[in-house]
Amino acid sequence: MTESGLTRLVECVPNVSEGRRPEVVDEIVAAFAGADPGVLVLDRSSDADHDRSVLTLAGPGPALVEAAVAGARACARLIDLNHHRGVHPRMGALDVLPFVPFGAVTRLRGGDDPDLDCAGLAERAGRRIAAEVGVPVYLYGAVARHPGWTALPEVRGRGFEALRAALAARAADQDPPDPPGPDFGGPGLHPTAGATAAGAREVLIAYNVELADADLALARKIASAVRERDGGLPAVRAMGVPLEHRGVVQVSMNLLDWRATPPAAAYAAVAALAEEHGARVEASEIVGLAPAGALDGVDPADLCLRDFSSDMLLESRLLQALTTSEETR
């Protein structure tokens, strides 16, 4: 790919509500990847306790829109949320579909070229998913149309079952309260695939810290202490969840601005609070990929990062994918 082509790449990070059936995840990844030759699959990460997989894609904007529609179709065909029991909140089979500025000329919103406008790409993908797949779509982040829906948790609420009940009650009310219906499709949810939140946002890091000698109540207490909403660290969302497969509890975090709160700062805060209560950090992990700058000058061992390698860095994985793509042409 030429240098000018590289600067036009957009990132997309689909979150899929399946992490226990590898063969299903394989088929979904293949649907995303096979939609357009320009789509690069940089990473895939699955977790059984969360029952969730996170994919990292890169490519030209139009190619990622095609991938989004194909991936949504596969998710709707293969996943039934009525039988999904992960610890992570979810509202859809293809739960979240964020478009992220990546190249030098791509933008979160606006600009002269619609193929470089992440908000516009999210809207195009959302409109097509509703029309062609039959799954309603809510817009969030920089493309949100409803006040308060820039934050993903406000869109998702308490998840598929609660949202389905609320929309049914809304449909029966002559003067309906919130929540509003989907931006595209609806008015109710797809019976098995729920709804998708499509949006545009800046790069975030999904960063989790596992605690030994701690119970779920402590994990939730620490999550409350470190998240921005409750007066904690800037640009941090957090929740405490049990990991039955690993026999530990986890403080699961989204670092919305790694420059404001990098992984090292999040780790230090969680570790200090755990120590105060007689618990200790077992390990930490990055789900998906992280920008190299977020770990600049940090020894991964100091963060107890599980299985860390340079392959966890976004720039390294992109270079690998581009090299492989060029070699196979």
CSV table of C-alpha atoms in Angstrom, one decimal:
chain,number,residue,atom,x,y,z
A,1,MET,CA,0.0,0.0,0.0
A,2,THR,CA,1.3,3.4,-0.9
A,3,GLU,CA,2.0,6.1,1.8
A,4,SER,CA,-1.0,8.1,0.6
A,5,GLY,CA,-3.1,5.0,0.9
A,6,LEU,CA,-1.9,4.3,4.4
A,7,THR,CA,-2.9,7.8,5.6
A,8,ARG,CA,-6.4,7.1,4.4
A,9,LEU,CA,-7.0,4.0,6.6
A,10,VAL,CA,-9.8,4.0,9.2
A,11,GLU,CA,-9.9,1.6,12.2
A,12,CYS,CA,-13.1,-0.3,13.1
A,13,VAL,CA,-13.5,-2.3,16.4
A,14,PRO,CA,-16.5,-4.6,16.3
A,15,ASN,CA,-17.5,-6.1,19.6
A,16,VAL,CA,-19.4,-9.4,19.2
A,17,SER,CA,-21.5,-11.1,21.8
A,18,GLU,CA,-19.8,-14.5,21.4
A,19,GLY,CA,-16.6,-15.7,23.1
A,20,ARG,CA,-17.2,-19.4,23.9
A,21,ARG,CA,-17.7,-21.0,20.5
A,22,PRO,CA,-14.5,-20.6,18.5
A,23,GLU,CA,-16.0,-22.0,15.3
A,24,VAL,CA,-18.7,-19.3,15.4
A,25,VAL,CA,-16.2,-16.6,16.0
A,26,ASP,CA,-14.2,-17.9,13.1
A,27,GLU,CA,-17.2,-17.7,10.8
A,28,ILE,CA,-18.0,-14.1,11.9
A,29,VAL,CA,-14.4,-13.0,11.5
A,30,ALA,CA,-14.4,-14.5,8.0
A,31,ALA,CA,-17.6,-12.6,7.2
A,32,PHE,CA,-16.0,-9.3,8.2
A,33,ALA,CA,-12.7,-10.1,6.4
A,34,GLY,CA,-14.3,-11.4,3.2
A,35,ALA,CA,-16.5,-8.5,2.5
A,36,ASP,CA,-13.9,-6.4,0.7
A,37,PRO,CA,-10.3,-7.1,-0.3
A,38,GLY,CA,-9.3,-3.8,1.4
A,39,VAL,CA,-10.2,-5.1,4.9
A,40,LEU,CA,-7.3,-6.0,7.2
A,41,VAL,CA,-8.0,-8.0,10.3
A,42,LEU,CA,-5.4,-6.7,12.8
A,43,ASP,CA,-6.5,-8.6,15.9
A,44,ARG,CA,-9.2,-10.8,17.4
A,45,SER,CA,-9.6,-11.5,21.1
A,46,SER,CA,-12.2,-13.7,22.8
A,47,ASP,CA,-13.1,-14.2,26.5
A,48,ALA,CA,-15.4,-17.0,27.8
A,49,ASP,CA,-16.4,-15.2,31.0
A,50,HIS,CA,-17.4,-12.0,29.1
A,51,ASP,CA,-18.7,-14.3,26.3
A,52,ARG,CA,-17.5,-11.6,24.0
A,53,SER,CA,-15.0,-11.1,21.1
A,54,VAL,CA,-13.3,-7.9,20.1
A,55,LEU,CA,-12.0,-7.5,16.5
A,56,THR,CA,-9.7,-4.8,15.3
A,57,LEU,CA,-10.1,-4.0,11.6
A,58,ALA,CA,-8.4,-1.4,9.4
A,59,GLY,CA,-9.0,-0.4,5.8
A,60,PRO,CA,-10.5,2.3,3.5
A,61,GLY,CA,-13.8,3.7,4.8
A,62,PRO,CA,-16.1,2.1,2.1
A,63,ALA,CA,-14.5,-1.3,2.7
A,64,LEU,CA,-15.2,-1.1,6.4
A,65,VAL,CA,-18.8,-0.2,5.8
A,66,GLU,CA,-19.1,-3.4,3.6
A,67,ALA,CA,-17.4,-5.4,6.3
A,68,ALA,CA,-19.8,-4.0,8.9
A,69,VAL,CA,-22.9,-5.1,7.0
A,70,ALA,CA,-21.5,-8.6,6.2
A,71,GLY,CA,-20.4,-9.0,9.8
A,72,ALA,CA,-23.7,-7.9,11.2
A,73,ARG,CA,-25.5,-10.4,8.9
A,74,ALA,CA,-23.3,-13.2,10.2
A,75,CYS,CA,-23.8,-12.2,13.9
A,76,ALA,CA,-27.6,-12.1,13.5
A,77,ARG,CA,-27.6,-15.5,11.9
A,78,LEU,CA,-25.2,-17.2,14.4
A,79,ILE,CA,-26.0,-15.6,17.8
A,80,ASP,CA,-29.1,-15.7,19.9
A,81,LEU,CA,-29.0,-13.3,22.8
A,82,ASN,CA,-31.8,-15.2,24.5
A,83,HIS,CA,-29.1,-17.8,25.3
A,84,HIS,CA,-26.2,-15.5,26.0
A,85,ARG,CA,-25.0,-15.3,29.6
A,86,GLY,CA,-21.7,-13.4,29.7
A,87,VAL,CA,-20.7,-11.0,32.5
A,88,HIS,CA,-20.2,-8.1,30.0
A,89,PRO,CA,-23.3,-5.9,29.4
A,90,ARG,CA,-24.6,-6.2,25.8
A,91,MET,CA,-27.6,-5.1,23.7
A,92,GLY,CA,-26.8,-6.9,20.4
A,93,ALA,CA,-25.2,-9.9,18.7
A,94,LEU,CA,-23.0,-7.3,16.9
A,95,ASP,CA,-23.0,-5.2,20.1
A,96,VAL,CA,-20.8,-2.2,19.3
A,97,LEU,CA,-19.4,-0.9,16.0
A,98,PRO,CA,-17.1,2.0,16.5
A,99,PHE,CA,-15.2,3.7,13.7
A,100,VAL,CA,-12.0,5.3,14.8
A,101,PRO,CA,-9.7,7.9,13.1
A,102,PHE,CA,-6.4,6.2,12.3
A,103,GLY,CA,-4.5,7.7,9.3
A,104,ALA,CA,-3.2,11.2,9.2
A,105,VAL,CA,-6.1,12.6,7.2
A,106,THR,CA,-9.0,10.6,8.7
A,107,ARG,CA,-11.3,12.6,11.0
A,108,LEU,CA,-13.7,11.8,13.9
A,109,ARG,CA,-16.3,14.1,12.2
A,110,GLY,CA,-16.4,16.3,9.2
A,111,GLY,CA,-14.0,17.1,6.4
A,112,ASP,CA,-14.3,17.2,2.7
A,113,ASP,CA,-14.1,13.5,2.0
A,114,PRO,CA,-17.0,11.3,3.3
A,115,ASP,CA,-14.8,8.2,3.1
A,116,LEU,CA,-12.5,9.7,5.8
A,117,ASP,CA,-15.3,10.9,8.1
A,118,CYS,CA,-15.7,8.3,10.9
A,119,ALA,CA,-19.1,9.7,12.0
A,120,GLY,CA,-20.4,9.6,8.5
A,121,LEU,CA,-19.1,6.0,8.0
A,122,ALA,CA,-20.9,4.9,11.2
A,123,GLU,CA,-24.1,6.4,10.0
A,124,ARG,CA,-23.7,4.8,6.6
A,125,ALA,CA,-23.1,1.4,8.2
A,126,GLY,CA,-25.9,1.8,10.7
A,127,ARG,CA,-28.4,2.7,8.0
A,128,ARG,CA,-27.5,-0.3,5.9
A,129,ILE,CA,-27.4,-2.8,8.8
A,130,ALA,CA,-31.0,-1.8,9.7
A,131,ALA,CA,-32.2,-1.9,6.1
A,132,GLU,CA,-30.4,-5.0,4.9
A,133,VAL,CA,-29.9,-7.1,8.0
A,134,GLY,CA,-33.1,-6.1,9.9
A,135,VAL,CA,-31.2,-5.2,13.1
A,136,PRO,CA,-32.0,-1.8,14.6
A,137,VAL,CA,-29.1,0.6,15.1
A,138,TYR,CA,-28.5,3.3,17.8
A,139,LEU,CA,-25.9,6.0,17.0
A,140,TYR,CA,-23.5,7.0,19.8
A,141,GLY,CA,-20.3,8.9,20.3
A,142,ALA,CA,-19.5,11.7,17.8
A,143,VAL,CA,-22.5,10.7,15.6
A,144,ALA,CA,-25.1,10.6,18.4
A,145,ARG,CA,-28.4,12.2,17.6
A,146,HIS,CA,-30.0,11.9,21.0
A,147,PRO,CA,-28.8,14.1,23.9
A,148,GLY,CA,-26.8,11.9,26.3
A,149,TRP,CA,-26.0,9.2,23.9
A,150,THR,CA,-22.4,10.2,23.3
A,151,ALA,CA,-21.5,7.8,26.1
A,152,LEU,CA,-22.0,4.1,25.1
A,153,PRO,CA,-23.3,3.0,28.6
A,154,GLU,CA,-26.2,5.4,28.3
A,155,VAL,CA,-27.2,3.9,25.0
A,156,ARG,CA,-26.9,0.3,26.1
A,157,GLY,CA,-28.6,0.9,29.5
A,158,ARG,CA,-29.0,-2.4,31.4
A,159,GLY,CA,-28.8,-4.5,28.2
A,160,PHE,CA,-30.8,-6.6,25.8
A,161,GLU,CA,-33.6,-7.8,28.1
A,162,ALA,CA,-34.2,-4.5,29.9
A,163,LEU,CA,-34.1,-2.5,26.6
A,164,ARG,CA,-36.5,-4.9,24.9
A,165,ALA,CA,-39.0,-4.5,27.8
A,166,ALA,CA,-38.6,-0.8,27.8
A,167,LEU,CA,-39.2,-0.4,24.1
A,168,ALA,CA,-42.3,-2.7,24.4
A,169,ALA,CA,-43.7,-0.5,27.1
A,170,ARG,CA,-42.9,2.6,25.1
A,171,ALA,CA,-44.8,1.2,22.1
A,172,ALA,CA,-47.9,0.6,24.3
A,173,ASP,CA,-47.8,4.2,25.7
A,174,GLN,CA,-49.6,7.0,23.9
A,175,ASP,CA,-47.1,9.5,25.4
A,176,PRO,CA,-43.9,7.4,25.7
A,177,PRO,CA,-41.1,8.3,28.0
A,178,ASP,CA,-37.5,7.5,27.4
A,179,PRO,CA,-35.8,5.4,26.1
A,180,PRO,CA,-36.3,6.7,22.5
A,181,GLY,CA,-36.4,4.1,19.8
A,182,PRO,CA,-33.4,3.2,17.6
A,183,ASP,CA,-32.1,5.7,15.1
A,184,PHE,CA,-32.5,3.2,12.2
A,185,GLY,CA,-34.9,0.3,12.1
A,186,GLY,CA,-37.1,-0.7,15.0
A,187,PRO,CA,-39.2,0.3,16.7
A,188,GLY,CA,-38.5,-2.8,18.7
A,189,LEU,CA,-35.3,-5.0,18.9
A,190,HIS,CA,-34.5,-7.9,16.6
A,191,PRO,CA,-35.9,-11.0,18.6
A,192,THR,CA,-32.5,-12.8,18.7
A,193,ALA,CA,-29.9,-10.2,17.6
A,194,GLY,CA,-31.1,-7.2,19.6
A,195,ALA,CA,-29.6,-3.9,18.4
A,196,THR,CA,-26.3,-2.6,17.4
A,197,ALA,CA,-24.6,0.6,18.7
A,198,ALA,CA,-22.7,2.2,15.8
A,199,GLY,CA,-20.5,5.2,16.6
A,200,ALA,CA,-17.4,7.2,16.1
A,201,ARG,CA,-14.8,7.7,18.8
A,202,GLU,CA,-11.2,8.2,19.4
A,203,VAL,CA,-8.8,5.4,20.2
A,204,LEU,CA,-9.5,3.7,23.5
A,205,ILE,CA,-7.7,0.9,25.4
A,206,ALA,CA,-9.7,-2.0,26.9
A,207,TYR,CA,-7.6,-2.7,30.0
A,208,ASN,CA,-8.4,-5.2,32.7
A,209,VAL,CA,-6.8,-5.9,36.1
A,210,GLU,CA,-7.4,-9.3,37.8
A,211,LEU,CA,-7.4,-9.5,41.6
A,212,ALA,CA,-6.5,-12.5,43.7
A,213,ASP,CA,-7.6,-12.8,47.4
A,214,ALA,CA,-10.6,-10.5,46.6
A,215,ASP,CA,-14.3,-11.0,46.2
A,216,LEU,CA,-16.7,-9.4,43.7
A,217,ALA,CA,-17.8,-6.7,46.2
A,218,LEU,CA,-14.2,-5.5,46.4
A,219,ALA,CA,-13.7,-5.5,42.7
A,220,ARG,CA,-16.9,-3.4,42.3
A,221,LYS,CA,-15.7,-1.0,45.1
A,222,ILE,CA,-12.4,-0.5,43.4
A,223,ALA,CA,-14.1,0.0,40.0
A,224,SER,CA,-16.3,2.7,41.5
A,225,ALA,CA,-13.2,4.4,43.0
A,226,VAL,CA,-11.2,4.5,39.8
A,227,ARG,CA,-13.9,5.5,37.3
A,228,GLU,CA,-14.3,9.1,36.3
A,229,ARG,CA,-18.1,9.1,36.8
A,230,ASP,CA,-17.7,8.6,40.5
A,231,GLY,CA,-14.8,11.0,41.0
A,232,GLY,CA,-11.9,8.7,40.0
A,233,LEU,CA,-9.4,8.8,37.2
A,234,PRO,CA,-10.0,11.0,34.2
A,235,ALA,CA,-11.5,9.3,31.1
A,236,VAL,CA,-11.9,5.9,32.8
A,237,ARG,CA,-14.9,3.7,32.8
A,238,ALA,CA,-14.8,0.6,35.0
A,239,MET,CA,-16.8,-2.2,36.4
A,240,GLY,CA,-16.1,-5.2,38.7
A,241,VAL,CA,-16.9,-8.7,37.3
A,242,PRO,CA,-16.3,-12.3,38.3
A,243,LEU,CA,-14.1,-14.5,36.1
A,244,GLU,CA,-15.3,-18.0,37.0
A,245,HIS,CA,-13.1,-19.7,34.4
A,246,ARG,CA,-10.0,-18.2,36.0
A,247,GLY,CA,-11.2,-18.2,39.6
A,248,VAL,CA,-10.5,-14.5,40.2
A,249,VAL,CA,-12.4,-11.2,40.0
A,250,GLN,CA,-11.6,-8.4,37.5
A,251,VAL,CA,-11.7,-4.6,37.4
A,252,SER,CA,-12.6,-4.2,33.7
A,253,MET,CA,-11.7,-0.7,32.4
A,254,ASN,CA,-12.0,1.3,29.2
A,255,LEU,CA,-9.4,4.0,29.1
A,256,LEU,CA,-11.1,6.5,26.8
A,257,ASP,CA,-8.1,8.8,26.6
A,258,TRP,CA,-4.8,7.0,27.2
A,259,ARG,CA,-2.9,10.3,27.4
A,260,ALA,CA,-5.0,11.4,30.4
A,261,THR,CA,-4.9,8.0,32.1
A,262,PRO,CA,-2.4,5.5,30.6
A,263,PRO,CA,-2.5,1.8,31.6
A,264,ALA,CA,0.3,2.4,34.1
A,265,ALA,CA,-1.7,5.0,36.0
A,266,ALA,CA,-4.8,2.8,36.0
A,267,TYR,CA,-2.8,-0.2,37.2
A,268,ALA,CA,-1.2,1.8,40.0
A,269,ALA,CA,-4.6,3.0,41.3
A,270,VAL,CA,-6.2,-0.5,41.2
A,271,ALA,CA,-3.1,-2.1,42.8
A,272,ALA,CA,-3.0,0.4,45.6
A,273,LEU,CA,-6.7,0.1,46.4
A,274,ALA,CA,-6.4,-3.7,46.3
A,275,GLU,CA,-3.4,-3.7,48.7
A,276,GLU,CA,-5.4,-1.5,51.1
A,277,HIS,CA,-8.0,-4.2,51.4
A,278,GLY,CA,-5.6,-7.2,51.6
A,279,ALA,CA,-5.8,-8.2,48.0
A,280,ARG,CA,-3.2,-8.3,45.3
A,281,VAL,CA,-3.0,-8.1,41.5
A,282,GLU,CA,-2.8,-11.4,39.8
A,283,ALA,CA,-2.4,-10.1,36.3
A,284,SER,CA,-3.5,-7.4,33.8
A,285,GLU,CA,-4.4,-7.6,30.2
A,286,ILE,CA,-5.0,-5.5,27.1
A,287,VAL,CA,-7.9,-6.6,25.1
A,288,GLY,CA,-7.3,-5.9,21.5
A,289,LEU,CA,-4.5,-3.5,20.6
A,290,ALA,CA,-3.0,-0.4,22.2
A,291,PRO,CA,-1.1,2.5,20.6
A,292,ALA,CA,2.6,2.2,21.2
A,293,GLY,CA,2.7,5.6,23.0
A,294,ALA,CA,0.4,4.2,25.8
A,295,LEU,CA,3.2,1.9,26.9
A,296,ASP,CA,6.2,4.1,26.1
A,297,GLY,CA,8.8,3.9,28.8
A,298,VAL,CA,6.8,1.2,30.7
A,299,ASP,CA,8.2,-2.2,31.6
A,300,PRO,CA,5.3,-4.6,30.9
A,301,ALA,CA,6.4,-6.7,33.9
A,302,ASP,CA,5.6,-3.8,36.2
A,303,LEU,CA,2.0,-4.1,35.1
A,304,CYS,CA,1.9,-7.9,35.3
A,305,LEU,CA,0.8,-7.8,31.7
A,306,ARG,CA,-0.2,-11.3,30.6
A,307,ASP,CA,1.7,-12.6,27.5
A,308,PHE,CA,2.8,-9.2,26.4
A,309,SER,CA,4.6,-8.8,23.1
A,310,SER,CA,5.0,-6.1,20.5
A,311,ASP,CA,2.2,-7.8,18.7
A,312,MET,CA,-0.2,-6.0,21.1
A,313,LEU,CA,0.8,-2.7,19.7
A,314,LEU,CA,-1.5,-1.2,17.1
A,315,GLU,CA,1.3,0.1,14.9
A,316,SER,CA,3.2,-3.2,14.9
A,317,ARG,CA,0.1,-5.2,14.0
A,318,LEU,CA,-0.8,-2.8,11.2
A,319,LEU,CA,2.7,-3.1,9.7
A,320,GLN,CA,2.5,-6.9,9.8
A,321,ALA,CA,-1.0,-6.9,8.2
A,322,LEU,CA,0.1,-4.5,5.4
A,323,THR,CA,3.2,-6.5,4.7
A,324,THR,CA,1.3,-9.8,4.5
A,325,SER,CA,-1.4,-8.1,2.2
A,326,GLU,CA,1.3,-6.8,-0.2
A,327,GLU,CA,3.0,-10.2,-0.3
A,328,THR,CA,-0.2,-12.1,-1.2
A,329,ARG,CA,-1.1,-9.8,-4.1
